[in-house]
Amino acid sequence: MESNPRFLITSKQLIFIIIGCILGFGFLVLPREISAVAQQDAWISLIIGSFIPLVSLFLIAKLGSVLPDLTVVEICHMLLGRVMGFLLSIVVIIYFLNLAAVVLRGMTEVTSTFMLPQTPRFVIGGLFCVAIWYSAKRGLKVLGRLNEILFYVFLLGLPFVFPPLIHADATNLMPVLAEPGGILKGAVKTMFALSGTEILLVVYPMITKKEEIIKAGLTAIGIILMVFLLVIFICLLVFGSEALQYEMFPVITLLKTHEIPIFQRSELFFLILLTGFGIKPAVNFIFGSAFSLVQLFRLNVKKHYSLLVLISTIIIFCLAIIPDNIFTFFAYLRFVGYMLPIIAVGLPAFLLAVVWLRKGATT
Amino acid sequence: MTRKCLMILLCMPLAFLVGCFDYRDVEDLSVPVVVAYDAPQKSDYQETEKVVISGAIVNPTPGMPQNRIERIVARTTADARDKTAYYSPGFLVLGQIQVLLHGEDLARQGLDIDDGLLRVAQTKRTLYMAIVEGRADDLLKTKITVAPQIGTYLLDLLRKAQRRAFLPATTMHTFEACALTTGKNPIIPIIRAESNKIGIVGTGIFNKRQLVAKVGIRESRSLVMLRGLRTTGFIPFVLEKQGEQIDEGTVSVTNSRKVKVDQQNGKITFYVNVFLKGSLVEHSDLIPVDKTRINEIEKVVSRVIAADCRRFIRKMQEDFGVDCIDITKFAQAKWRNELEEEIKEGDFIRNVQIVVNVKTKISDVGQTR
């Protein structure tokens, strides 16, 4: 694998891949989801919630330092045997596919609601799938570049969230720490938006400078945390936690609250940029699932990877059209989010425990 | 070969380009610029019809009048969209609505009706709202002479009011944020048509979505100052010494406010400090103005505004019973959980003490003394 340049990335590209996995559709609904339980303390919930990707990063890096050249599928096979290894790998692949399906459906909903209301959702989803398939089949190196470019596209859209601050009301953030129980519940609700660091389970062996992985991961999580905090603060300041509950996609509605001279309706510019960077987590997760499938069935990467990307894309398309309506979709999104601690923290912790137990037994 | 296959595959989506589904020719569109809602009149009354929707519509279709006013009696606002299809040409594009008017009768029933617009993702949240004294559909028939279209005229009138006078400018966002938040209540400017003119005549005070009171222009000034809406306007003054008028004139000021809240023995006291900062625009005395005269002007302006504000607060606490000056939030910021019930019951603002202070600073006198 290391000899295949299509699947080698630098630590700098890793930063953009982790950002690309986390920063997509989730942050559009995150302020509403958290403030529903944590109210004005939603930002504290986010900080607490961000410990999950942090712990995940350290655990995966530790696991990788022990078995640096193996992906999660290979590690499962090696440590747990064929059957258990196969089953656990399938769980990881299903998880990645569901994450991709959530992003795809979310972006389809946003595009359909705000931009193309008359276009059938399967057409929008289908077109997104073509883009996902084409990007993912090029391999991780291209994904690294794509994530980097799309991050800069996101940065172009980010300034649009500031002008609505003209409606900011600082009292919307007070009192701080009003309900600790709500804050903790809110931290659980951040899960769906913070899924992404677990892509390291697959890409770890493909990073050229492994000693920089922790630094790159921390940088990525730091950037994500800053962006999410910014968005949550602005949404709380402008809407307040109560009014926020009435907005389906609060970040987009936020842009509609103020008109910028010359640009006029900034949400339209943001939506155009969003159609690019919003879908990229799905591309990354499709890569994760397709590459894991190649390894699971011991296939040739050069021959079969592209085909498996296509199959994975078709699967996520089918998964994405299953939810009947947006509420079923949100339930689906939360369910996939609750899987984060299991896959991102539980799985590497379990594998590390097995490694240590085996080491102990050998000694 | 692979590349060719890939190109074919990538070109396949062209067959069902998304534009085909959402494509609308500009000439097929009807673009409402102003939408007005009224309660039905006796002549409109049918058992199921609950609202009269009128609109000032721009019509880009060649060969048809560019502007038209439509009026539909319907069960709901969205039902009206269905009815327009029976006789009105063009697809309605709701994304360009700039002004939303409500007749006074309907506003007194409550503005729950706006859900029909809020739910449409293409609708702007920056559309300006006004309550019409009388009927909104009648107001749209006003033959205004100062602008080519009533839509652009109303938009300019409402949008710029806050920068030209002590009047509020309420967008759909500000209205919704207040109506949906505990302790907050929206205010909306009131407009009236007189012969060929349409003008702002006061402010409507809401208890959540329901119009509960109206105040005139002078009280609107106190209202926006106490509410902390940043406005700029002109205040006339009269200086007297020993019962005799020695000077009169006008100052142009921009207002701001600071609120402190304190609780002693269970009694909540708000200290509202209103700051006015601006310039002397004119005065009648021919003697050049000096520091002493400026101080006298500042004092008299502060005194007049403070008296107006105190009168307004008394009225708010005794008559309106709703916090229209948006100070409850400062108490919530300190004691949100403790006060939640009392605020929801609605008597909170009647039971608090409000102390107002006004400070004026005239820093500019123009190019003459």
Short mmCIF file of N, CA and C in Angstrom, two decimals, chain A residues 39-40 112-120 122-124 126-127 130-131 133-134 137-138 167 169 171-176 178-179 238-243 246-247 253 256-259 264-265 267 310, chain B residues 2-3 6 9-10 13-14 16-19 21-22 24 95-96 98 118-127 159 171 173-174 176-177 180-184 326 329-330 332-337 340 344:
data_model
loop_
_atom_site.label_atom_id
_atom_site.label_comp_id
_atom_site.label_asym_id
_atom_site.label_seq_id
_atom_site.Cartn_x
_atom_site.Cartn_y
_atom_site.Cartn_z
N GLN A 39 -29.73 24.97 26.08
CA GLN A 39 -30.14 26.38 25.96
C GLN A 39 -28.94 27.31 25.74
N GLN A 40 -28.86 28.37 26.58
CA GLN A 40 -27.81 29.36 26.31
C GLN A 40 -26.40 28.82 26.56
N SER A 112 -32.65 20.98 -1.67
CA SER A 112 -34.05 20.92 -2.08
C SER A 112 -34.87 22.04 -1.42
N THR A 113 -34.61 22.27 -0.14
CA THR A 113 -35.40 23.27 0.59
C THR A 113 -35.10 24.69 0.11
N PHE A 114 -33.82 25.00 -0.04
CA PHE A 114 -33.45 26.39 -0.29
C PHE A 114 -33.21 26.74 -1.75
N MET A 115 -32.84 25.74 -2.55
CA MET A 115 -32.44 26.09 -3.90
C MET A 115 -33.30 25.48 -5.00
N LEU A 116 -33.62 24.20 -4.89
CA LEU A 116 -34.33 23.52 -5.97
C LEU A 116 -35.57 22.80 -5.44
N PRO A 117 -36.57 23.56 -5.01
CA PRO A 117 -37.72 22.92 -4.35
C PRO A 117 -38.54 21.99 -5.26
N GLN A 118 -38.52 22.24 -6.56
CA GLN A 118 -39.34 21.43 -7.46
C GLN A 118 -38.60 20.17 -7.95
N THR A 119 -37.31 20.15 -7.77
CA THR A 119 -36.51 19.02 -8.26
C THR A 119 -36.65 17.83 -7.32
N PRO A 120 -36.96 16.65 -7.84
CA PRO A 120 -37.08 15.49 -6.95
C PRO A 120 -35.78 15.25 -6.19
N PHE A 122 -34.34 12.58 -5.34
CA PHE A 122 -33.44 11.53 -5.84
C PHE A 122 -32.56 12.06 -6.98
N VAL A 123 -33.05 13.08 -7.68
CA VAL A 123 -32.23 13.67 -8.75
C VAL A 123 -31.06 14.45 -8.12
N ILE A 124 -31.40 15.25 -7.10
CA ILE A 124 -30.34 16.03 -6.42
C ILE A 124 -29.33 15.05 -5.79
N GLY A 126 -28.77 12.00 -6.59
CA GLY A 126 -28.06 11.27 -7.65
C GLY A 126 -26.90 12.08 -8.19
N LEU A 127 -27.14 13.38 -8.38
CA LEU A 127 -26.07 14.24 -8.89
C LEU A 127 -24.94 14.38 -7.88
N VAL A 130 -22.80 11.30 -8.12
CA VAL A 130 -21.84 11.29 -9.24
C VAL A 130 -20.55 12.00 -8.80
N ALA A 131 -20.74 13.15 -8.15
CA ALA A 131 -19.57 13.92 -7.68
C ALA A 131 -18.81 13.13 -6.62
N TRP A 133 -18.72 9.84 -6.13
CA TRP A 133 -18.05 8.68 -6.75
C TRP A 133 -16.79 9.11 -7.49
N TYR A 134 -16.93 10.18 -8.29
CA TYR A 134 -15.81 10.62 -9.12
C TYR A 134 -14.63 11.07 -8.24
N LYS A 137 -13.03 7.93 -6.10
CA LYS A 137 -12.33 6.90 -6.87
C LYS A 137 -10.88 7.29 -7.22
N ARG A 138 -10.58 8.57 -7.09
CA ARG A 138 -9.23 9.03 -7.45
C ARG A 138 -8.20 8.66 -6.38
N HIS A 167 -27.72 42.09 14.89
CA HIS A 167 -28.90 41.78 15.71
C HIS A 167 -28.53 41.10 17.02
N ASP A 169 -27.67 40.00 20.72
CA ASP A 169 -28.12 40.41 22.05
C ASP A 169 -27.35 39.56 23.06
N THR A 171 -27.49 39.27 26.16
CA THR A 171 -28.26 38.62 27.25
C THR A 171 -28.72 37.22 26.85
N ASN A 172 -28.73 36.94 25.55
CA ASN A 172 -29.11 35.60 25.09
C ASN A 172 -28.14 34.53 25.58
N LEU A 173 -26.95 34.94 26.00
CA LEU A 173 -25.94 33.96 26.45
C LEU A 173 -25.92 33.80 27.96
N MET A 174 -26.80 34.53 28.63
CA MET A 174 -26.74 34.53 30.10
C MET A 174 -28.02 33.95 30.72
N PRO A 175 -27.97 33.41 31.93
CA PRO A 175 -26.79 33.21 32.76
C PRO A 175 -26.00 31.98 32.31
N VAL A 176 -24.73 32.00 32.58
CA VAL A 176 -23.87 30.87 32.20
C VAL A 176 -24.01 29.75 33.25
N ALA A 178 -26.41 27.58 33.73
CA ALA A 178 -27.71 27.59 34.39
C ALA A 178 -28.18 26.18 34.74
N GLU A 179 -28.02 25.23 33.81
CA GLU A 179 -28.49 23.86 34.07
C GLU A 179 -27.42 22.85 33.67
N VAL A 238 -27.89 35.96 18.00
CA VAL A 238 -28.86 36.55 17.07
C VAL A 238 -30.29 36.04 17.33
N PHE A 239 -30.44 34.74 17.54
CA PHE A 239 -31.78 34.18 17.71
C PHE A 239 -32.18 34.03 19.19
N GLY A 240 -31.23 33.64 20.01
CA GLY A 240 -31.57 33.20 21.37
C GLY A 240 -31.97 31.74 21.30
N SER A 241 -31.82 31.03 22.42
CA SER A 241 -32.02 29.58 22.37
C SER A 241 -33.48 29.20 22.08
N GLU A 242 -34.43 30.04 22.48
CA GLU A 242 -35.84 29.68 22.24
C GLU A 242 -36.21 29.82 20.77
N ALA A 243 -35.91 30.96 20.18
CA ALA A 243 -36.26 31.18 18.76
C ALA A 243 -35.49 30.23 17.85
N TYR A 246 -37.10 27.03 16.34
CA TYR A 246 -38.06 27.09 15.23
C TYR A 246 -37.38 27.07 13.86
N GLU A 247 -36.06 27.07 13.87
CA GLU A 247 -35.35 27.10 12.59
C GLU A 247 -34.81 25.72 12.25
N THR A 253 -30.62 30.26 7.95
CA THR A 253 -31.58 31.33 8.30
C THR A 253 -30.84 32.53 8.87
N LYS A 256 -29.97 34.94 6.45
CA LYS A 256 -31.11 35.64 5.86
C LYS A 256 -31.58 36.82 6.72
N THR A 257 -30.99 36.95 7.93
CA THR A 257 -31.50 37.98 8.84
C THR A 257 -30.94 39.37 8.52
N HIS A 258 -29.95 39.41 7.65
CA HIS A 258 -29.35 40.71 7.35
C HIS A 258 -28.93 40.74 5.89
N GLU A 259 -29.19 41.85 5.25
CA GLU A 259 -28.78 41.99 3.85
C GLU A 259 -27.49 42.78 3.77
N GLN A 264 -26.50 41.68 -1.31
CA GLN A 264 -27.91 41.52 -0.96
C GLN A 264 -28.14 40.25 -0.16
N ARG A 265 -28.54 39.16 -0.82
CA ARG A 265 -28.90 37.95 -0.08
C ARG A 265 -27.68 37.03 0.04
N GLU A 267 -27.20 34.49 1.83
CA GLU A 267 -27.42 33.04 2.00
C GLU A 267 -27.28 32.31 0.66
N LEU A 310 -17.87 2.73 -6.35
CA LEU A 310 -19.16 2.84 -7.04
C LEU A 310 -20.25 2.10 -6.25
N THR B 2 -11.48 4.06 -21.03
CA THR B 2 -12.02 4.35 -19.69
C THR B 2 -12.44 5.81 -19.60
N ARG B 3 -11.57 6.65 -20.15
CA ARG B 3 -11.86 8.08 -20.10
C ARG B 3 -13.15 8.41 -20.84
N LEU B 6 -16.02 7.31 -18.87
CA LEU B 6 -16.18 8.24 -17.75
C LEU B 6 -16.87 9.52 -18.19
N LEU B 9 -20.47 8.87 -18.70
CA LEU B 9 -21.15 8.74 -17.41
C LEU B 9 -21.36 10.11 -16.77
N LEU B 10 -20.33 10.95 -16.87
CA LEU B 10 -20.44 12.28 -16.27
C LEU B 10 -21.42 13.17 -17.01
N PRO B 13 -25.88 13.01 -16.38
CA PRO B 13 -26.79 13.88 -15.61
C PRO B 13 -27.37 15.03 -16.43
N LEU B 14 -26.69 15.38 -17.54
CA LEU B 14 -27.20 16.47 -18.37
C LEU B 14 -28.62 16.17 -18.85
N PHE B 16 -30.99 14.88 -17.21
CA PHE B 16 -32.01 15.35 -16.26
C PHE B 16 -31.44 16.47 -15.41
N LEU B 17 -30.97 17.48 -16.12
CA LEU B 17 -30.43 18.66 -15.45
C LEU B 17 -31.44 19.21 -14.46
N VAL B 18 -30.97 19.54 -13.28
CA VAL B 18 -31.88 20.01 -12.24
C VAL B 18 -32.63 21.26 -12.66
N GLY B 19 -32.00 22.03 -13.53
CA GLY B 19 -32.66 23.24 -14.01
C GLY B 19 -33.99 22.95 -14.66
N PHE B 21 -36.35 21.04 -13.74
CA PHE B 21 -37.46 20.96 -12.78
C PHE B 21 -37.78 22.32 -12.18
N ASP B 22 -36.74 23.10 -11.89
CA ASP B 22 -36.97 24.37 -11.21
C ASP B 22 -36.88 25.56 -12.15
N ARG B 24 -37.82 28.42 -14.45
CA ARG B 24 -38.98 29.29 -14.72
C ARG B 24 -38.49 30.45 -15.58
N GLY B 95 -39.83 35.01 -3.01
CA GLY B 95 -38.51 35.43 -2.52
C GLY B 95 -38.25 36.92 -2.66
N GLN B 96 -39.09 37.63 -3.40
CA GLN B 96 -38.84 39.06 -3.58
C GLN B 96 -39.81 39.94 -2.80
N GLN B 98 -40.84 42.36 -0.21
CA GLN B 98 -40.02 43.29 0.55
C GLN B 98 -40.74 43.85 1.77
N LEU B 118 -43.13 32.29 6.59
CA LEU B 118 -41.90 31.85 7.28
C LEU B 118 -41.45 30.48 6.80
N ARG B 119 -42.40 29.65 6.48
CA ARG B 119 -42.10 28.27 6.09
C ARG B 119 -41.47 28.19 4.69
N VAL B 120 -41.70 29.23 3.90
CA VAL B 120 -41.14 29.22 2.54
C VAL B 120 -39.67 29.63 2.61
N ALA B 121 -38.80 28.69 2.25
CA ALA B 121 -37.36 28.94 2.43
C ALA B 121 -36.85 30.09 1.57
N GLN B 122 -37.56 30.40 0.49
CA GLN B 122 -37.08 31.45 -0.41
C GLN B 122 -37.41 32.85 0.12
N THR B 123 -38.34 32.92 1.07
CA THR B 123 -38.74 34.23 1.60
C THR B 123 -37.61 34.84 2.42
N LYS B 124 -37.48 36.16 2.28
CA LYS B 124 -36.44 36.85 3.03
C LYS B 124 -36.88 37.04 4.47
N ARG B 125 -35.93 37.08 5.38
CA ARG B 125 -36.25 37.45 6.77
C ARG B 125 -36.04 38.95 6.98
N THR B 126 -35.59 39.62 5.92
CA THR B 126 -35.35 41.05 6.06
C THR B 126 -36.53 41.86 5.53
N LEU B 127 -37.64 41.20 5.27
CA LEU B 127 -38.76 41.99 4.78
C LEU B 127 -39.34 42.82 5.91
N ARG B 159 -37.81 51.10 5.81
CA ARG B 159 -36.42 50.73 6.05
C ARG B 159 -35.61 51.89 6.61
N THR B 171 -38.10 44.13 11.05
CA THR B 171 -38.05 43.12 9.99
C THR B 171 -38.73 41.85 10.51
N HIS B 173 -37.40 39.07 10.86
CA HIS B 173 -36.52 38.40 11.82
C HIS B 173 -36.68 38.98 13.21
N THR B 174 -36.64 40.31 13.32
CA THR B 174 -36.72 40.91 14.66
C THR B 174 -38.07 40.62 15.30
N GLU B 176 -40.01 37.95 14.74
CA GLU B 176 -40.07 36.53 15.14
C GLU B 176 -39.19 36.27 16.37
N ALA B 177 -37.99 36.85 16.37
CA ALA B 177 -37.09 36.61 17.51
C ALA B 177 -37.73 37.09 18.81
N LEU B 180 -41.03 34.88 19.74
CA LEU B 180 -40.77 33.49 20.14
C LEU B 180 -39.96 33.37 21.43
N THR B 181 -39.52 34.50 21.98
CA THR B 181 -38.65 34.44 23.15
C THR B 181 -39.39 34.92 24.40
N THR B 182 -39.28 34.14 25.45
CA THR B 182 -39.93 34.50 26.72
C THR B 182 -39.39 35.84 27.21
N GLY B 183 -40.29 36.72 27.58
CA GLY B 183 -39.88 38.01 28.13
C GLY B 183 -39.74 39.12 27.11
N LYS B 184 -39.78 38.75 25.82
CA LYS B 184 -39.64 39.78 24.79
C LYS B 184 -40.96 39.98 24.07
N ASP B 326 -38.24 46.09 26.34
CA ASP B 326 -37.22 45.03 26.25
C ASP B 326 -36.19 45.09 27.38
N LYS B 329 -35.20 40.98 29.72
CA LYS B 329 -34.04 40.12 29.41
C LYS B 329 -32.87 40.35 30.36
N PHE B 330 -32.75 41.58 30.89
CA PHE B 330 -31.63 41.85 31.80
C PHE B 330 -31.83 41.13 33.14
N GLN B 332 -33.64 38.35 33.32
CA GLN B 332 -33.48 36.93 32.95
C GLN B 332 -32.01 36.54 32.90
N ALA B 333 -31.19 37.48 32.44
CA ALA B 333 -29.76 37.18 32.35
C ALA B 333 -29.17 36.86 33.72
N LYS B 334 -29.82 37.37 34.79
CA LYS B 334 -29.32 37.09 36.14
C LYS B 334 -30.10 35.97 36.82
N TRP B 335 -31.42 36.01 36.66
CA TRP B 335 -32.25 35.06 37.43
C TRP B 335 -33.24 34.36 36.50
N ARG B 336 -32.75 33.77 35.42
CA ARG B 336 -33.63 33.19 34.39
C ARG B 336 -34.57 32.14 34.97
N ASN B 337 -34.05 31.19 35.68
CA ASN B 337 -34.89 30.10 36.19
C ASN B 337 -35.88 30.58 37.23
N GLU B 340 -38.81 32.66 35.53
CA GLU B 340 -39.46 32.11 34.33
C GLU B 340 -41.00 32.08 34.45
N LYS B 344 -43.73 34.34 32.37
CA LYS B 344 -44.71 33.68 31.48
C LYS B 344 -46.14 34.04 31.87
#
